[in-house]
Coordinates of C-alpha atoms in Angstrom, one line a residue:
X1477 CA -139.9 -111.0 -39.8
X1478 CA -142.5 -113.0 -41.7
X1479 CA -145.0 -112.2 -39.0
X1480 CA -144.2 -108.8 -39.0
X1481 CA -144.7 -108.4 -42.8
X1482 CA -147.9 -110.2 -42.6
X1483 CA -149.2 -107.9 -40.0
X1484 CA -148.1 -104.8 -42.0
X1485 CA -150.2 -106.3 -45.0
X1486 CA -153.2 -107.0 -42.6
X1487 CA -153.0 -103.4 -41.3
X1488 CA -153.1 -101.9 -44.9
X1489 CA -155.8 -104.2 -46.0
X1490 CA -158.2 -102.7 -43.7
X1491 CA -159.4 -99.6 -45.7
X1492 CA -160.7 -97.5 -42.7
X1493 CA -157.3 -98.1 -40.7
X1494 CA -155.0 -97.4 -43.9
X1495 CA -157.0 -94.2 -44.6
X1496 CA -156.5 -93.2 -40.8
X1497 CA -152.8 -94.0 -41.0
X1498 CA -152.2 -92.0 -44.1
X1499 CA -154.3 -89.0 -42.6
X1500 CA -152.1 -89.2 -39.6
X1501 CA -148.9 -89.1 -41.6
X1502 CA -150.3 -86.2 -43.6
X1503 CA -151.2 -84.1 -40.7
X1504 CA -147.8 -84.7 -39.0
X1505 CA -146.0 -83.5 -42.4
X1506 CA -148.0 -80.5 -42.2
X1507 CA -147.1 -79.9 -38.7
X1508 CA -143.3 -80.6 -39.5
X1509 CA -143.3 -78.1 -42.3
X1510 CA -144.7 -75.4 -40.3
X1511 CA -142.0 -75.9 -37.7
X1512 CA -139.7 -74.5 -40.1
X1513 CA -141.7 -71.2 -41.1
X1514 CA -140.0 -68.5 -39.4
X1515 CA -141.7 -65.5 -38.2
X1516 CA -141.9 -62.4 -40.5
X1517 CA -139.2 -59.8 -39.8
X1518 CA -136.6 -62.3 -38.1
X1519 CA -133.1 -63.0 -39.6
X1520 CA -132.8 -66.8 -38.9
X1521 CA -129.1 -66.7 -39.4
X1522 CA -128.7 -64.7 -35.9
X1523 CA -130.7 -66.8 -34.1
X1524 CA -129.1 -68.6 -31.0
X1525 CA -128.7 -72.1 -30.9
X1526 CA -130.3 -74.7 -29.0
X1527 CA -131.5 -73.2 -25.9
X1528 CA -131.2 -74.7 -22.3
X1529 CA -133.2 -75.5 -19.3
X1530 CA -136.9 -75.4 -19.5
X1531 CA -136.8 -73.7 -22.9
X1532 CA -134.6 -76.5 -24.0
X1533 CA -137.4 -78.9 -22.8
X1534 CA -140.1 -76.8 -24.8
X1535 CA -137.8 -77.2 -27.8
X1536 CA -137.3 -80.6 -27.8
X1537 CA -141.3 -81.2 -27.6
X1538 CA -141.7 -78.6 -30.5
X1539 CA -139.1 -80.4 -32.6
X1540 CA -137.0 -77.4 -32.9
X1541 CA -139.7 -74.8 -33.5
X1542 CA -138.9 -73.0 -30.3
X1543 CA -135.3 -72.3 -31.5
X1544 CA -136.3 -71.4 -35.0
X1545 CA -138.8 -68.7 -34.0
X1546 CA -141.5 -70.5 -36.1
X1547 CA -144.8 -69.5 -36.3
X1548 CA -145.6 -72.9 -34.5
X1549 CA -142.8 -71.6 -31.8
X1550 CA -145.3 -72.2 -28.9
X1551 CA -146.8 -75.4 -30.4
X1552 CA -149.5 -77.0 -28.6
X1553 CA -147.9 -76.1 -25.2
X1554 CA -150.5 -73.4 -24.3
X1555 CA -153.0 -75.8 -24.9
X1556 CA -151.9 -78.3 -22.9
X1557 CA -151.0 -75.7 -19.9
X1558 CA -154.7 -74.6 -20.5
X1559 CA -156.0 -78.3 -20.0
X1560 CA -153.9 -78.8 -17.0
X1561 CA -155.7 -75.7 -15.4
X1562 CA -158.8 -77.0 -16.2
X1563 CA -158.0 -80.4 -15.0
X1564 CA -157.1 -79.0 -11.7
X1565 CA -160.2 -76.7 -11.4
X1566 CA -162.6 -79.7 -12.1
X1567 CA -161.0 -81.2 -8.9
X1568 CA -161.1 -78.7 -6.5
X1569 CA -163.6 -76.1 -7.7
X1570 CA -167.2 -77.1 -7.2
X1571 CA -168.6 -75.2 -10.3
X1572 CA -166.4 -77.2 -12.6
X1573 CA -167.0 -80.3 -10.9
X1574 CA -170.7 -80.0 -11.4
X1575 CA -169.9 -79.0 -15.3
X1576 CA -167.7 -82.1 -15.8
X1577 CA -170.5 -84.5 -14.4
X1578 CA -173.3 -82.6 -16.9
X1579 CA -172.2 -85.2 -19.7
X1580 CA -171.8 -84.2 -23.1
X1581 CA -172.9 -80.7 -22.6
X1582 CA -170.6 -80.1 -19.8
X1583 CA -167.8 -81.5 -21.7
X1584 CA -168.6 -79.0 -24.5
X1585 CA -168.5 -76.0 -22.1
X1586 CA -165.3 -77.0 -20.7
X1587 CA -163.7 -77.6 -24.2
X1588 CA -164.9 -73.8 -25.1
X1589 CA -163.4 -72.5 -21.8
X1590 CA -160.1 -74.3 -22.5
X1591 CA -159.8 -72.8 -26.0
X1592 CA -160.5 -69.4 -24.4
X1593 CA -157.9 -70.1 -21.9
X1594 CA -155.4 -71.3 -24.5
X1595 CA -155.6 -68.1 -26.5
X1596 CA -155.0 -66.1 -23.2
X1597 CA -152.0 -68.1 -22.3
X1598 CA -150.6 -68.2 -25.7
X1599 CA -150.6 -64.1 -25.8
X1600 CA -148.8 -64.4 -22.2
X1601 CA -146.3 -67.0 -23.2
X1602 CA -145.9 -65.2 -26.5
X1603 CA -144.9 -61.9 -25.1
X1604 CA -142.2 -63.7 -22.9
X1605 CA -141.1 -65.9 -25.8
X1606 CA -140.5 -62.9 -28.3
X1607 CA -138.9 -60.7 -25.3
X1608 CA -136.7 -63.4 -23.7
X1609 CA -135.6 -65.4 -26.6
X1610 CA -135.8 -63.6 -30.1
X1611 CA -135.2 -59.8 -29.4
X1612 CA -132.3 -60.4 -27.3
X1613 CA -130.4 -61.9 -30.5
X1614 CA -130.5 -58.9 -32.7
X1615 CA -132.3 -61.1 -35.5
X1616 CA -135.5 -58.7 -35.8
X1617 CA -135.1 -56.7 -38.8
X1618 CA -138.2 -54.4 -38.2
X1619 CA -139.4 -52.2 -35.5
X1620 CA -140.0 -53.9 -32.1
X1621 CA -143.4 -52.9 -31.6
X1622 CA -144.5 -53.9 -35.1
X1623 CA -142.8 -57.1 -34.7
X1624 CA -144.3 -57.8 -31.1
X1625 CA -147.9 -57.4 -32.6
X1626 CA -147.5 -59.3 -35.7
X1627 CA -145.8 -62.2 -33.7
X1628 CA -148.5 -62.3 -31.0
X1629 CA -150.9 -62.7 -33.9
X1630 CA -149.1 -65.5 -35.8
X1631 CA -147.9 -67.5 -32.7
X1632 CA -151.8 -67.4 -31.5
X1633 CA -153.0 -68.3 -34.8
X1634 CA -150.2 -71.2 -34.8
X1635 CA -150.9 -72.6 -31.7
X1636 CA -154.7 -72.7 -32.6
X1637 CA -153.8 -74.3 -36.0
X1638 CA -151.8 -77.0 -34.2
X1639 CA -154.7 -77.7 -31.7
X1640 CA -157.0 -78.2 -34.8
X1641 CA -154.3 -80.5 -36.2
X1642 CA -154.3 -82.5 -32.9
X1643 CA -158.2 -82.6 -32.9
X1644 CA -158.3 -83.8 -36.7
X1645 CA -155.7 -86.5 -36.0
X1646 CA -157.8 -87.8 -33.2
X1647 CA -160.9 -87.6 -35.4
X1648 CA -159.8 -88.8 -38.7
X1649 CA -156.4 -90.4 -37.9
X1650 CA -154.9 -92.9 -35.3
X1651 CA -153.7 -92.3 -31.6
X1652 CA -154.3 -89.0 -29.4
X1653 CA -153.7 -86.2 -32.0
X1654 CA -152.1 -83.7 -29.1
X1655 CA -149.7 -86.7 -27.9
X1656 CA -148.8 -87.5 -31.5
X1657 CA -147.9 -83.8 -32.2
X1658 CA -145.4 -83.9 -29.1
X1659 CA -144.1 -87.0 -30.0
X1660 CA -143.3 -86.4 -33.5
X1661 CA -141.3 -83.4 -32.2
X1662 CA -139.3 -85.5 -29.7
X1663 CA -138.5 -88.2 -32.5
X1664 CA -137.7 -85.5 -35.1
X1665 CA -134.7 -84.7 -32.7
X1666 CA -133.4 -88.5 -32.6
X1667 CA -131.7 -88.9 -36.0
X1668 CA -129.6 -85.8 -35.4
X1669 CA -128.7 -86.7 -31.8
X1670 CA -127.6 -90.0 -32.9
X1671 CA -125.5 -88.7 -35.8
X1672 CA -124.0 -86.1 -33.4
X1673 CA -123.2 -89.0 -31.0
X1674 CA -121.5 -90.8 -33.8
X1675 CA -119.4 -88.1 -35.0
X1676 CA -118.4 -87.0 -31.4
X1677 CA -117.2 -90.6 -30.6
X1678 CA -115.8 -91.3 -34.0
X1679 CA -114.5 -94.6 -35.9
X1680 CA -112.4 -95.4 -32.7
X1681 CA -115.4 -95.2 -30.1
X1682 CA -117.6 -97.2 -32.3
X1683 CA -118.0 -100.1 -29.8
X1684 CA -118.7 -97.4 -27.1
X1685 CA -121.6 -96.3 -29.5
X1686 CA -122.7 -99.8 -29.8
X1687 CA -123.1 -100.2 -26.2
X1688 CA -124.7 -96.9 -25.5
X1689 CA -127.5 -98.1 -28.0
X1690 CA -127.8 -101.5 -26.2
X1691 CA -128.3 -99.7 -22.7
X1692 CA -130.8 -97.4 -24.6
X1693 CA -132.8 -100.3 -25.6
X1694 CA -132.9 -102.1 -22.1
X1695 CA -133.7 -98.5 -20.6
X1696 CA -137.0 -98.3 -23.1
X1697 CA -137.9 -101.8 -22.1
X1698 CA -137.6 -100.6 -18.4
X1699 CA -140.0 -97.6 -19.1
X1700 CA -142.5 -99.6 -21.2
X1701 CA -142.7 -101.9 -18.2
X1702 CA -143.3 -98.9 -15.7
X1703 CA -145.7 -97.2 -18.3
X1704 CA -147.8 -100.5 -18.7
X1705 CA -147.4 -102.1 -15.0
X1706 CA -151.0 -102.2 -13.2
X1707 CA -152.4 -103.8 -10.3
X1708 CA -155.7 -105.6 -11.2
X1709 CA -158.3 -105.3 -8.4
X1710 CA -161.0 -108.3 -8.9
X1711 CA -164.8 -107.0 -9.2
X1712 CA -167.6 -109.4 -9.1
X1713 CA -171.0 -108.2 -10.4
X1714 CA -174.3 -109.5 -9.0
X1715 CA -176.7 -111.5 -11.2
X1716 CA -179.7 -109.5 -12.4
X1717 CA -182.9 -111.0 -14.1
X1718 CA -184.2 -108.7 -16.8
X1719 CA -187.1 -110.0 -19.0
X1720 CA -186.3 -113.5 -18.4
X1721 CA -182.4 -113.2 -19.3
X1722 CA -179.7 -113.2 -16.5
X1723 CA -177.2 -110.3 -16.9
X1724 CA -174.0 -109.9 -14.7
X1725 CA -172.6 -112.5 -12.3
X1726 CA -168.9 -112.4 -14.0
X1727 CA -165.6 -111.3 -12.7
X1728 CA -163.9 -108.1 -14.0
X1729 CA -160.7 -106.3 -12.9
X1730 CA -160.1 -102.6 -12.3
X1731 CA -156.6 -102.0 -13.5
X1732 CA -154.6 -99.3 -11.3
X1733 CA -151.8 -98.3 -13.1
X1734 CA -148.3 -98.2 -10.9
X1735 CA -147.4 -94.9 -12.7
X1736 CA -151.0 -93.3 -12.7
X1737 CA -149.7 -89.7 -12.9
X1738 CA -147.7 -90.2 -16.3
X1739 CA -145.2 -87.7 -17.0
X1740 CA -146.8 -84.6 -14.9
X1741 CA -144.7 -85.0 -11.7
X1742 CA -141.7 -84.6 -13.8
X1743 CA -143.1 -81.5 -15.5
X1744 CA -144.0 -80.0 -12.4
X1745 CA -140.8 -80.8 -10.7
X1746 CA -138.8 -79.4 -13.7
X1747 CA -140.7 -76.2 -13.5
X1748 CA -139.8 -75.6 -9.7
X1749 CA -135.9 -76.7 -10.2
X1750 CA -135.4 -73.2 -11.9
X1751 CA -136.6 -71.4 -8.6
X1752 CA -133.7 -71.9 -6.4
X1753 CA -131.2 -70.7 -9.2
X1754 CA -133.3 -67.8 -9.9
X1755 CA -133.5 -66.9 -6.1
X1756 CA -129.6 -67.3 -6.1
X1757 CA -129.4 -64.9 -9.0
X1758 CA -131.0 -62.2 -7.2
X1759 CA -128.5 -62.1 -4.4
X1760 CA -125.5 -63.1 -6.4
X1761 CA -122.4 -61.8 -5.4
X1762 CA -123.9 -60.7 -1.9
X1763 CA -123.7 -64.2 -0.2
X1764 CA -121.5 -67.0 -0.3
X1765 CA -124.7 -69.2 0.1
X1766 CA -126.4 -67.6 -2.7
X1767 CA -123.3 -68.3 -5.0
X1768 CA -123.2 -72.0 -4.0
X1769 CA -126.8 -72.5 -4.5
X1770 CA -126.6 -70.7 -7.9
X1771 CA -123.9 -72.7 -8.9
X1772 CA -125.1 -76.2 -7.5
X1773 CA -128.7 -76.0 -8.9
X1774 CA -127.6 -74.6 -12.3
X1775 CA -125.8 -77.9 -13.0
X1776 CA -128.3 -80.4 -13.7
X1777 CA -125.7 -83.2 -13.3
X1778 CA -124.9 -82.3 -9.5
X1779 CA -126.2 -84.9 -7.0
X1780 CA -127.8 -82.2 -5.1
X1781 CA -129.9 -81.1 -8.0
X1782 CA -130.8 -84.7 -8.8
X1783 CA -131.6 -85.5 -5.0
X1784 CA -134.0 -82.6 -4.9
X1785 CA -135.3 -83.3 -8.3
X1786 CA -136.2 -86.7 -7.6
X1787 CA -137.6 -85.8 -4.1
X1788 CA -139.9 -83.4 -5.6
X1789 CA -141.1 -86.0 -8.3
X1790 CA -141.9 -88.3 -5.5
X1791 CA -143.9 -85.8 -3.8
X1792 CA -145.7 -84.7 -7.1
X1793 CA -146.3 -88.2 -7.8
X1794 CA -148.4 -88.6 -4.5
X1795 CA -150.3 -85.3 -5.1
X1796 CA -151.3 -85.8 -8.9
X1797 CA -152.4 -89.2 -8.0
X1798 CA -154.5 -88.2 -5.1
X1799 CA -156.3 -85.5 -7.4
X1800 CA -156.7 -87.7 -10.6
X1801 CA -157.6 -91.0 -8.9
X1802 CA -160.7 -90.9 -6.9
X1803 CA -161.5 -94.1 -4.6
X1804 CA -164.8 -93.0 -3.6
X1805 CA -165.8 -92.4 -7.0
X1806 CA -164.7 -95.7 -8.3
X1807 CA -166.3 -97.4 -5.1
X1808 CA -169.6 -95.4 -5.7
X1809 CA -169.6 -96.5 -9.4
X1810 CA -169.0 -100.1 -8.6
X1811 CA -171.8 -100.2 -6.2
X1812 CA -174.3 -98.4 -8.3
X1813 CA -173.5 -101.0 -10.9
X1814 CA -174.0 -104.0 -8.6
X1815 CA -170.2 -104.6 -8.3
X1816 CA -168.1 -105.4 -5.2
X1817 CA -164.7 -106.4 -4.6
X1818 CA -164.7 -110.3 -3.0
X1819 CA -164.2 -110.0 0.7
X1820 CA -164.8 -106.3 1.0
X1821 CA -168.1 -104.4 1.9
X1822 CA -169.6 -102.0 -0.8
X1823 CA -169.2 -98.3 -0.1
X1824 CA -166.6 -96.7 2.4
X1825 CA -164.8 -100.0 2.9
X1826 CA -164.3 -100.7 -0.7
X1827 CA -163.1 -97.1 -1.0
X1828 CA -160.5 -97.7 1.7
X1829 CA -159.3 -100.8 0.4
X1830 CA -158.7 -99.2 -3.0
X1831 CA -157.0 -96.2 -1.5
X1832 CA -154.9 -98.4 0.3
X1833 CA -153.7 -100.3 -2.8
X1834 CA -153.2 -97.1 -4.5
X1835 CA -150.8 -95.9 -1.9
X1836 CA -148.8 -99.1 -1.9
X1837 CA -148.1 -99.0 -5.4
X1838 CA -147.7 -95.3 -5.7
X1839 CA -144.6 -95.6 -3.6
X1840 CA -142.5 -97.6 -5.9
X1841 CA -144.0 -96.0 -9.1
X1842 CA -142.8 -92.8 -7.7
X1843 CA -139.3 -93.9 -7.2
X1844 CA -139.0 -95.7 -10.4
X1845 CA -140.5 -92.6 -11.9
X1846 CA -138.0 -90.4 -10.3
X1847 CA -135.2 -92.9 -11.4
X1848 CA -136.3 -92.5 -14.9
X1849 CA -136.1 -88.8 -14.5
X1850 CA -132.4 -88.5 -13.3
X1851 CA -131.3 -91.1 -16.0
X1852 CA -130.3 -88.3 -18.8
X1853 CA -128.0 -86.8 -16.1
X1854 CA -126.4 -90.0 -15.2
X1855 CA -125.8 -90.7 -19.0
X1856 CA -123.9 -87.6 -19.2
X1857 CA -122.0 -88.2 -16.3
X1858 CA -121.0 -91.7 -17.8
X1859 CA -119.8 -89.9 -21.0
X1860 CA -123.0 -89.9 -23.4
X1861 CA -123.4 -86.6 -25.3
X1862 CA -126.1 -84.0 -23.9
X1863 CA -128.3 -84.2 -27.0
X1864 CA -128.4 -88.0 -26.9
X1865 CA -128.6 -88.4 -23.3
X1866 CA -132.1 -86.8 -23.3
X1867 CA -133.5 -90.0 -24.9
X1868 CA -132.3 -92.1 -21.9
X1869 CA -135.1 -91.1 -19.7
X1870 CA -137.1 -88.1 -18.4
X1871 CA -140.2 -86.6 -20.0
X1872 CA -139.2 -87.3 -23.7
X1873 CA -138.9 -90.7 -23.2
X1874 CA -141.7 -91.4 -21.4
X1875 CA -144.0 -89.5 -23.7
X1876 CA -142.9 -91.3 -26.6
X1877 CA -143.4 -94.7 -25.1
X1878 CA -146.8 -93.9 -23.8
X1879 CA -147.9 -92.5 -26.9
X1880 CA -146.4 -95.5 -29.1
X1881 CA -148.1 -98.1 -26.9
X1882 CA -151.5 -96.2 -27.0
X1883 CA -151.2 -96.1 -30.9
X1884 CA -150.3 -99.5 -31.2
X1885 CA -153.2 -100.5 -29.1
X1886 CA -155.9 -99.0 -31.2
X1887 CA -154.3 -100.6 -34.4
X1888 CA -154.6 -103.8 -32.1
X1889 CA -158.3 -103.4 -31.8
X1890 CA -158.6 -102.7 -35.4
X1891 CA -157.0 -105.9 -36.3
X1892 CA -158.9 -108.1 -33.7
X1893 CA -162.3 -106.6 -34.8
X1894 CA -161.4 -107.7 -38.3
X1895 CA -160.5 -111.1 -37.1
X1896 CA -156.8 -110.9 -37.9
X1897 CA -154.0 -111.9 -35.6
X1898 CA -152.7 -109.2 -33.5
X1899 CA -149.5 -107.9 -33.4
X1900 CA -148.3 -109.8 -30.4
X1901 CA -148.2 -113.7 -30.5
X1902 CA -151.0 -113.8 -27.9
X1903 CA -153.0 -111.8 -30.1
X1904 CA -153.7 -109.1 -27.4
X1905 CA -151.4 -106.6 -26.3
X1906 CA -150.9 -106.1 -22.6
X1907 CA -153.3 -103.7 -20.9
X1908 CA -156.0 -104.3 -23.8
X1909 CA -159.3 -103.6 -22.2
X1910 CA -160.4 -107.2 -23.4
X1911 CA -157.8 -108.7 -20.8
X1912 CA -159.5 -107.2 -17.8
X1913 CA -162.6 -109.7 -18.3
X1914 CA -162.8 -113.2 -17.3
X1915 CA -166.0 -115.0 -18.4

């Protein structure tokens, strides 16, 4: 406890870090306040409860703004969708690949395209959002055409404002701004979920609530281990003499994450898991098979649902890792900088060696990621409340752990630069870049 208090004092004694933390808190407060500003023309008392399925997942990311019919009802999600589309295009389309290699000018053009695509996606999603979740509730008190127009304008403005907030947090705050907005939306649901779980269990179930909290603690520890686990590939750099000085000749490491794809496989898999139930609804009542599929895959606690869900996650993990981690590019960069893996020839043999390592560590990583994804369903089967069970795994927990660890890493770097002791006893957090270099 004494070390913790000392670390907090050190953090706030650094003026630049203190200002960044206060800026981050201020921007996050603005984001949360905007989540409660309802679209004009909507009667909040007539809105439905917390949505389920993919809408429920979006509502969790946005901290309830989606179900509140807020001006931040779509939040940062259209920007994330646009970023994913551009990321995939830079992998598969030569035009965008060339643009990405143009340095700062290329990144600016990609950012401009991402913004334009964000507006287009916001309008498209806004039409579906208003039509599918607000109009059917009967909460709209003005004409439908007027409400649709005004809502699309405000939702687009809200999304662009959220994007601006995210950029300002990255620039003037601490951590990745876009990720911070998603994380604060998820965390905002935790106190209510915990209170609801306590009320449901009652005084007689207090021991069970404590057991659930202990299990949640170990689940979080396991997710941290999965997020931070890396396979370090040693790289030796040849010595170079420049101006009478010797450079290089040192060994470094390339950290390859066990879970290099992050939460993207879960998001892709969750999007596809609605297809069987949707197809079954089309032929509902016409076939026993369709009725069986509709009933089975509408229940996310069924073993059939979770088996298919886990299989899709494993497949998408391999797919997303393959398009985001390029062994040929890594090998080429090493060769250009005079680096080589000891015992492996530069060039194609190095690329094959790295590709083999990625394939070996991706399999256990994908299986563990699938296990984390289905933990909420297992928690519900074990008797945990549905709202509280969301924090036992899945996308929510992975995002929270990833963002918090990244933010702590940035704070750690500020402390070490000012010659303060770090937050860990060793003075360096795991996966700090300084850990990869051996003199």
